[in-house]
PDB file of C-alpha atoms in Angstrom:
ATOM      1  CA  GLN A  10      74.879  75.281 137.390  1.00 95.00           C
ATOM      2  CA  ILE A  11      75.749  77.987 134.908  1.00 97.00           C
ATOM      3  CA  THR A  12      78.662  80.318 135.780  1.00 98.00           C
ATOM      4  CA  LEU A  13      80.477  82.885 133.884  1.00 98.00           C
ATOM      5  CA  LYS A  14      83.660  84.819 134.865  1.00 98.00           C
ATOM      6  CA  GLU A  15      85.521  87.579 133.281  1.00 98.00           C
ATOM      7  CA  SER A  16      89.331  87.931 133.455  1.00 98.00           C
ATOM      8  CA  GLY A  17      91.823  90.394 132.065  1.00 98.00           C
ATOM      9  CA  PRO A  18      93.651  93.644 132.787  1.00 98.00           C
ATOM     10  CA  THR A  19      92.063  96.149 135.131  1.00 98.00           C
ATOM     11  CA  LEU A  20      94.027  99.092 133.799  1.00 98.00           C
ATOM     12  CA  VAL A  21      95.018  99.816 130.243  1.00 98.00           C
ATOM     13  CA  LYS A  22      96.622 102.882 128.603  1.00 98.00           C
ATOM     14  CA  PRO A  23      94.886 105.050 125.920  1.00 98.00           C
ATOM     15  CA  THR A  24      95.373 103.599 122.387  1.00 97.00           C
ATOM     16  CA  GLN A  25      96.238 100.172 123.814  1.00 98.00           C
ATOM     17  CA  THR A  26      94.227  96.952 122.963  1.00 98.00           C
ATOM     18  CA  LEU A  27      91.928  95.439 125.577  1.00 98.00           C
ATOM     19  CA  THR A  28      91.582  91.672 125.669  1.00 98.00           C
ATOM     20  CA  LEU A  29      89.113  90.147 128.132  1.00 98.00           C
ATOM     21  CA  THR A  30      88.277  86.495 128.544  1.00 98.00           C
ATOM     22  CA  CYS A  31      85.014  84.964 129.704  1.00 98.00           C
ATOM     23  CA  THR A  32      85.439  81.378 131.097  1.00 98.00           C
ATOM     24  CA  PHE A  33      82.060  79.702 131.487  1.00 98.00           C
ATOM     25  CA  SER A  34      80.768  76.418 132.863  1.00 97.00           C
ATOM     26  CA  GLY A  35      77.458  74.602 133.135  1.00 97.00           C
ATOM     27  CA  PHE A  36      76.585  74.795 129.335  1.00 96.00           C
ATOM     28  CA  SER A  37      78.157  74.339 125.914  1.00 94.00           C
ATOM     29  CA  LEU A  38      78.338  77.118 123.386  1.00 94.00           C
ATOM     30  CA  SER A  39      77.916  74.337 120.732  1.00 92.00           C
ATOM     31  CA  THR A  40      74.328  73.692 122.018  1.00 94.00           C
ATOM     32  CA  SER A  41      71.555  74.793 119.865  1.00 95.00           C
ATOM     33  CA  GLY A  42      70.031  78.125 120.919  1.00 95.00           C
ATOM     34  CA  VAL A  43      72.885  79.170 123.197  1.00 96.00           C
ATOM     35  CA  GLY A  44      74.386  82.538 122.892  1.00 97.00           C
ATOM     36  CA  VAL A  45      77.208  84.330 124.951  1.00 97.00           C
ATOM     37  CA  GLY A  46      78.150  87.935 124.813  1.00 97.00           C
ATOM     38  CA  TRP A  47      79.380  91.126 126.451  1.00 98.00           C
ATOM     39  CA  VAL A  48      77.546  94.113 128.162  1.00 98.00           C
ATOM     40  CA  ARG A  49      79.492  96.999 129.777  1.00 98.00           C
ATOM     41  CA  GLN A  50      78.521  99.683 132.287  1.00 98.00           C
ATOM     42  CA  PRO A  51      80.539 102.927 132.771  1.00 98.00           C
ATOM     43  CA  PRO A  52      80.716 103.977 136.394  1.00 98.00           C
ATOM     44  CA  GLY A  53      77.368 105.466 137.493  1.00 97.00           C
ATOM     45  CA  LYS A  54      75.819 104.977 134.098  1.00 98.00           C
ATOM     46  CA  ALA A  55      73.504 102.670 132.142  1.00 98.00           C
ATOM     47  CA  LEU A  56      74.095  99.250 130.666  1.00 98.00           C
ATOM     48  CA  GLU A  57      75.316  99.173 127.092  1.00 98.00           C
ATOM     49  CA  TRP A  58      75.163  95.859 125.139  1.00 98.00           C
ATOM     50  CA  LEU A  59      78.274  95.225 123.097  1.00 98.00           C
ATOM     51  CA  ALA A  60      78.155  91.923 121.280  1.00 98.00           C
ATOM     52  CA  ILE A  61      76.909  88.265 121.117  1.00 97.00           C
ATOM     53  CA  ILE A  62      77.982  85.216 119.519  1.00 96.00           C
ATOM     54  CA  HIS A  63      75.806  82.108 119.024  1.00 95.00           C
ATOM     55  CA  TRP A  64      76.088  78.361 118.821  1.00 94.00           C
ATOM     56  CA  ASN A  65      75.971  78.567 115.100  1.00 93.00           C
ATOM     57  CA  ASP A  66      78.716  81.215 114.904  1.00 93.00           C
ATOM     58  CA  ALA A  67      76.222  83.958 114.138  1.00 93.00           C
ATOM     59  CA  ASN A  68      77.590  87.109 115.710  1.00 94.00           C
ATOM     60  CA  HIS A  69      76.397  90.694 116.163  1.00 96.00           C
ATOM     61  CA  TYR A  70      78.079  93.854 117.413  1.00 97.00           C
ATOM     62  CA  LEU A  71      77.186  97.281 118.635  1.00 96.00           C
ATOM     63  CA  SER A  72      77.305  99.454 115.484  1.00 93.00           C
ATOM     64  CA  SER A  73      79.378 102.155 116.937  1.00 94.00           C
ATOM     65  CA  LEU A  74      82.182  99.723 118.048  1.00 96.00           C
ATOM     66  CA  LYS A  75      82.094  97.475 115.000  1.00 91.00           C
ATOM     67  CA  SER A  76      85.427  98.668 113.650  1.00 95.00           C
ATOM     68  CA  ARG A  77      87.167  98.228 116.977  1.00 97.00           C
ATOM     69  CA  LEU A  78      85.477  95.195 118.598  1.00 97.00           C
ATOM     70  CA  THR A  79      85.961  91.479 117.889  1.00 96.00           C
ATOM     71  CA  VAL A  80      84.526  88.549 119.877  1.00 96.00           C
ATOM     72  CA  THR A  81      85.743  85.041 119.345  1.00 95.00           C
ATOM     73  CA  LYS A  82      84.794  81.715 120.916  1.00 93.00           C
ATOM     74  CA  ASP A  83      86.796  78.662 121.875  1.00 93.00           C
ATOM     75  CA  THR A  84      84.089  75.949 122.356  1.00 91.00           C
ATOM     76  CA  SER A  85      86.651  73.400 123.402  1.00 92.00           C
ATOM     77  CA  LYS A  86      87.852  75.588 126.283  1.00 95.00           C
ATOM     78  CA  ASN A  87      84.490  77.157 127.144  1.00 96.00           C
ATOM     79  CA  GLN A  88      85.851  80.609 126.659  1.00 97.00           C
ATOM     80  CA  LEU A  89      84.846  83.777 124.920  1.00 96.00           C
ATOM     81  CA  ASP A  90      87.336  86.536 124.137  1.00 97.00           C
ATOM     82  CA  LEU A  91      86.622  90.225 123.774  1.00 98.00           C
ATOM     83  CA  THR A  92      89.087  92.390 121.892  1.00 98.00           C
ATOM     84  CA  LEU A  93      88.595  96.146 121.834  1.00 98.00           C
ATOM     85  CA  THR A  94      91.178  98.149 120.008  1.00 98.00           C
ATOM     86  CA  ASN A  95      92.272 101.741 120.430  1.00 98.00           C
ATOM     87  CA  MET A  96      91.092 102.158 124.073  1.00 98.00           C
ATOM     88  CA  ASP A  97      89.960 105.568 125.194  1.00 98.00           C
ATOM     89  CA  PRO A  98      89.010 106.837 128.689  1.00 98.00           C
ATOM     90  CA  VAL A  99      85.358 106.776 127.674  1.00 98.00           C
ATOM     91  CA  ASP A 100      85.837 102.887 127.470  1.00 98.00           C
ATOM     92  CA  THR A 101      86.320 102.813 131.216  1.00 98.00           C
ATOM     93  CA  ALA A 102      83.571 100.558 132.503  1.00 98.00           C
ATOM     94  CA  THR A 103      82.645  97.308 134.114  1.00 98.00           C
ATOM     95  CA  TYR A 104      82.479  94.526 131.475  1.00 98.00           C
ATOM     96  CA  TYR A 105      80.057  91.704 131.960  1.00 98.00           C
ATOM     97  CA  CYS A 106      79.913  88.451 130.215  1.00 98.00           C
ATOM     98  CA  VAL A 107      76.360  87.221 129.622  1.00 98.00           C
ATOM     99  CA  HIS A 108      74.476  84.021 128.652  1.00 98.00           C
ATOM    100  CA  ARG A 109      71.199  83.761 126.813  1.00 96.00           C
ATOM    101  CA  ILE A 110      68.975  81.182 125.156  1.00 93.00           C
ATOM    102  CA  VAL A 111      67.272  82.243 121.917  1.00 91.00           C
ATOM    103  CA  GLY A 112      63.984  83.851 122.758  1.00 90.00           C
ATOM    104  CA  GLY A 113      65.004  84.815 126.225  1.00 89.00           C
ATOM    105  CA  GLY A 114      66.822  87.703 127.953  1.00 90.00           C
ATOM    106  CA  LEU A 115      70.310  87.657 129.417  1.00 96.00           C
ATOM    107  CA  ASP A 116      69.691  85.114 132.036  1.00 96.00           C
ATOM    108  CA  TYR A 117      73.155  84.600 133.537  1.00 98.00           C
ATOM    109  CA  TRP A 118      75.728  87.237 134.202  1.00 98.00           C
ATOM    110  CA  GLY A 119      79.433  87.207 135.267  1.00 98.00           C
ATOM    111  CA  GLN A 120      80.441  89.256 138.284  1.00 98.00           C
ATOM    112  CA  GLY A 121      81.868  91.833 136.031  1.00 98.00           C
ATOM    113  CA  THR A 122      85.419  93.255 135.661  1.00 98.00           C
ATOM    114  CA  LEU A 123      86.187  96.950 135.979  1.00 98.00           C
ATOM    115  CA  VAL A 124      88.510  98.129 133.289  1.00 98.00           C
ATOM    116  CA  THR A 125      90.071 101.607 133.659  1.00 98.00           C
ATOM    117  CA  VAL A 126      91.612 103.449 130.775  1.00 98.00           C
ATOM    118  CA  SER A 127      94.152 105.836 131.930  1.00 97.00           C
ATOM    119  CA  SER A 128      97.782 106.957 131.189  1.00 96.00           C
TER     120      SER A 128
ATOM    121  CA  ASP B  10      69.137 101.708 116.469  1.00 95.00           C
ATOM    122  CA  ILE B  11      66.040 101.311 118.528  1.00 97.00           C
ATOM    123  CA  GLN B  12      66.008 103.743 121.480  1.00 98.00           C
ATOM    124  CA  MET B  13      64.509 102.629 124.717  1.00 98.00           C
ATOM    125  CA  THR B  14      63.165 105.380 127.038  1.00 98.00           C
ATOM    126  CA  GLN B  15      62.200 104.644 130.718  1.00 98.00           C
ATOM    127  CA  SER B  16      60.086 106.719 132.970  1.00 98.00           C
ATOM    128  CA  PRO B  17      60.508 107.846 135.643  1.00 98.00           C
ATOM    129  CA  SER B  18      64.212 108.100 136.096  1.00 98.00           C
ATOM    130  CA  THR B  19      63.805 107.893 139.874  1.00 98.00           C
ATOM    131  CA  LEU B  20      60.930 106.677 141.947  1.00 97.00           C
ATOM    132  CA  SER B  21      60.404 106.915 145.735  1.00 98.00           C
ATOM    133  CA  ALA B  22      57.626 104.824 147.287  1.00 98.00           C
ATOM    134  CA  SER B  23      56.810 103.328 150.598  1.00 98.00           C
ATOM    135  CA  VAL B  24      56.834  99.629 151.626  1.00 98.00           C
ATOM    136  CA  GLY B  25      53.611  98.043 150.393  1.00 98.00           C
ATOM    137  CA  ASP B  26      52.995 100.466 147.598  1.00 98.00           C
ATOM    138  CA  ARG B  27      52.272  99.362 144.037  1.00 98.00           C
ATOM    139  CA  VAL B  28      54.804 100.873 141.605  1.00 98.00           C
ATOM    140  CA  THR B  29      54.994 100.897 137.776  1.00 98.00           C
ATOM    141  CA  ILE B  30      57.843 101.665 135.501  1.00 98.00           C
ATOM    142  CA  THR B  31      57.304 102.520 131.817  1.00 98.00           C
ATOM    143  CA  CYS B  32      59.567 101.638 129.023  1.00 98.00           C
ATOM    144  CA  ARG B  33      58.930 102.935 125.458  1.00 98.00           C
ATOM    145  CA  ALA B  34      60.651 101.801 122.287  1.00 98.00           C
ATOM    146  CA  SER B  35      61.341 104.142 119.303  1.00 98.00           C
ATOM    147  CA  GLN B  36      59.848 101.337 117.019  1.00 98.00           C
ATOM    148  CA  SER B  37      58.122  98.060 117.609  1.00 98.00           C
ATOM    149  CA  VAL B  38      60.011  95.342 119.351  1.00 98.00           C
ATOM    150  CA  SER B  39      56.974  93.010 119.423  1.00 97.00           C
ATOM    151  CA  ALA B  40      57.321  91.253 122.751  1.00 97.00           C
ATOM    152  CA  TRP B  41      61.077  90.852 122.615  1.00 98.00           C
ATOM    153  CA  LEU B  42      61.626  92.883 125.864  1.00 98.00           C
ATOM    154  CA  ALA B  43      63.351  91.930 129.104  1.00 98.00           C
ATOM    155  CA  TRP B  44      63.510  93.607 132.572  1.00 98.00           C
ATOM    156  CA  TYR B  45      66.457  93.556 134.848  1.00 98.00           C
ATOM    157  CA  GLN B  46      67.118  94.563 138.430  1.00 98.00           C
ATOM    158  CA  GLN B  47      70.601  95.736 139.450  1.00 98.00           C
ATOM    159  CA  ARG B  48      71.523  96.312 143.132  1.00 97.00           C
ATOM    160  CA  PRO B  49      74.547  98.602 143.844  1.00 95.00           C
ATOM    161  CA  GLY B  50      77.848  96.869 143.051  1.00 95.00           C
ATOM    162  CA  LYS B  51      76.206  93.784 141.693  1.00 97.00           C
ATOM    163  CA  ALA B  52      75.531  92.347 138.242  1.00 98.00           C
ATOM    164  CA  PRO B  53      72.055  92.706 136.795  1.00 98.00           C
ATOM    165  CA  ASN B  54      69.487  89.957 137.320  1.00 97.00           C
ATOM    166  CA  VAL B  55      66.737  89.251 134.763  1.00 98.00           C
ATOM    167  CA  LEU B  56      63.249  89.507 136.166  1.00 98.00           C
ATOM    168  CA  ILE B  57      61.134  89.131 133.016  1.00 98.00           C
ATOM    169  CA  HIS B  58      61.533  88.062 129.466  1.00 97.00           C
ATOM    170  CA  LYS B  59      59.305  88.185 126.398  1.00 97.00           C
ATOM    171  CA  ALA B  60      57.572  91.217 128.024  1.00 98.00           C
ATOM    172  CA  SER B  61      55.597  89.289 130.593  1.00 98.00           C
ATOM    173  CA  SER B  62      57.252  85.943 131.338  1.00 97.00           C
ATOM    174  CA  LEU B  63      58.474  85.907 134.867  1.00 97.00           C
ATOM    175  CA  GLU B  64      61.907  84.224 135.300  1.00 96.00           C
ATOM    176  CA  GLY B  65      62.163  81.223 137.661  1.00 94.00           C
ATOM    177  CA  GLY B  66      62.706  82.302 141.255  1.00 96.00           C
ATOM    178  CA  VAL B  67      61.541  85.882 140.826  1.00 98.00           C
ATOM    179  CA  PRO B  68      58.848  86.902 143.327  1.00 98.00           C
ATOM    180  CA  SER B  69      55.267  86.898 141.975  1.00 98.00           C
ATOM    181  CA  ARG B  70      54.974  90.621 143.054  1.00 98.00           C
ATOM    182  CA  PHE B  71      56.871  91.474 139.905  1.00 98.00           C
ATOM    183  CA  SER B  72      54.894  91.482 136.629  1.00 98.00           C
ATOM    184  CA  GLY B  73      55.481  92.725 133.162  1.00 98.00           C
ATOM    185  CA  GLY B  74      53.160  93.828 130.341  1.00 98.00           C
ATOM    186  CA  GLY B  75      52.814  95.516 126.999  1.00 98.00           C
ATOM    187  CA  SER B  76      53.843  94.963 123.435  1.00 96.00           C
ATOM    188  CA  GLU B  77      55.155  96.730 120.334  1.00 97.00           C
ATOM    189  CA  THR B  78      56.357  99.958 121.694  1.00 98.00           C
ATOM    190  CA  GLU B  79      55.047 100.460 125.246  1.00 98.00           C
ATOM    191  CA  PHE B  80      55.848  98.184 128.190  1.00 98.00           C
ATOM    192  CA  THR B  81      55.468  98.237 132.073  1.00 98.00           C
ATOM    193  CA  LEU B  82      57.164  96.585 134.935  1.00 98.00           C
ATOM    194  CA  SER B  83      55.010  96.478 138.086  1.00 98.00           C
ATOM    195  CA  ILE B  84      55.815  95.623 141.683  1.00 98.00           C
ATOM    196  CA  SER B  85      52.436  94.900 143.417  1.00 98.00           C
ATOM    197  CA  SER B  86      53.648  95.434 146.963  1.00 97.00           C
ATOM    198  CA  LEU B  87      57.060  97.225 147.286  1.00 98.00           C
ATOM    199  CA  GLN B  88      59.524  95.470 149.700  1.00 98.00           C
ATOM    200  CA  PRO B  89      62.734  96.956 151.198  1.00 97.00           C
ATOM    201  CA  ASP B  90      64.685  94.338 149.062  1.00 96.00           C
ATOM    202  CA  ASP B  91      63.309  95.921 145.940  1.00 98.00           C
ATOM    203  CA  SER B  92      65.503  99.004 146.370  1.00 98.00           C
ATOM    204  CA  ALA B  93      67.562  98.875 143.090  1.00 98.00           C
ATOM    205  CA  THR B  94      67.845 100.251 139.640  1.00 98.00           C
ATOM    206  CA  TYR B  95      65.675  98.578 136.950  1.00 98.00           C
ATOM    207  CA  TYR B  96      66.429  98.382 133.191  1.00 98.00           C
ATOM    208  CA  CYS B  97      64.426  97.316 130.212  1.00 98.00           C
ATOM    209  CA  GLN B  98      66.248  95.876 127.184  1.00 98.00           C
ATOM    210  CA  GLN B  99      64.949  95.126 123.708  1.00 98.00           C
ATOM    211  CA  TYR B 100      66.273  91.962 121.957  1.00 97.00           C
ATOM    212  CA  SER B 101      64.166  92.185 118.795  1.00 97.00           C
ATOM    213  CA  THR B 102      66.712  93.924 116.531  1.00 97.00           C
ATOM    214  CA  TYR B 103      70.516  94.209 116.657  1.00 96.00           C
ATOM    215  CA  PRO B 104      72.089  96.204 118.118  1.00 96.00           C
ATOM    216  CA  TRP B 105      70.229  95.284 121.445  1.00 97.00           C
ATOM    217  CA  THR B 106      69.649  98.343 123.527  1.00 98.00           C
ATOM    218  CA  PHE B 107      68.823  99.105 127.156  1.00 98.00           C
ATOM    219  CA  GLY B 108      66.872 101.857 128.697  1.00 98.00           C
ATOM    220  CA  GLN B 109      68.632 104.463 130.779  1.00 98.00           C
ATOM    221  CA  GLY B 110      67.318 102.870 134.112  1.00 98.00           C
ATOM    222  CA  THR B 111      64.936 103.665 136.839  1.00 98.00           C
ATOM    223  CA  LYS B 112      66.117 103.934 140.347  1.00 98.00           C
ATOM    224  CA  VAL B 113      63.704 102.851 142.946  1.00 98.00           C
ATOM    225  CA  GLU B 114      64.076 104.056 146.444  1.00 98.00           C
ATOM    226  CA  ILE B 115      62.220 103.088 149.586  1.00 97.00           C
ATOM    227  CA  LYS B 116      60.757 106.034 151.541  1.00 95.00           C
TER     228      LYS B 116
END
């Protein structure tokens, strides 16, 4: 059974750096075709894809966040980290960790974690 | 970036009605399109991938169609449990992009 769970701070101040961890089970990020990534959703707004990293280390980021966003994987720990620098109130959102197999959609989602950016 | 535009933004229909949501891409995404259902306060759940392939466990009243730039999600007989917001997403080209969502309400 595939599960993903996000963890990290729920409140960060403007200009601070956000680090979220996705801990997953039921699959390995070293298995061919597997990808894990992040999607966020501001309160009351639409989903926004942020980034994905694949089993072969191929990674892709949302263009507008590329200078602030880093995603790293630790295959041995079954974890994926998201780092977003210089946080702003517009980054307030629920952040979801997601799984996919090449060729398919985002087939498993974490429960999401709400991160609020406020002084 | 590829822009995904859904219509309508809100849809109100009765139980048993057939409803259709449209998603248009600003350029061709071939068939690399997925549909998601999101109920309030919950994570999204994938319904369809590759434009028309139904995910396991998804009721057969859901169906997807289309290719290139125009896609549809249909619910053949609307049920109370289908009250949710639906999103399309292209995964043809990075950055992947979602539509703005269609809220389906039951009359």
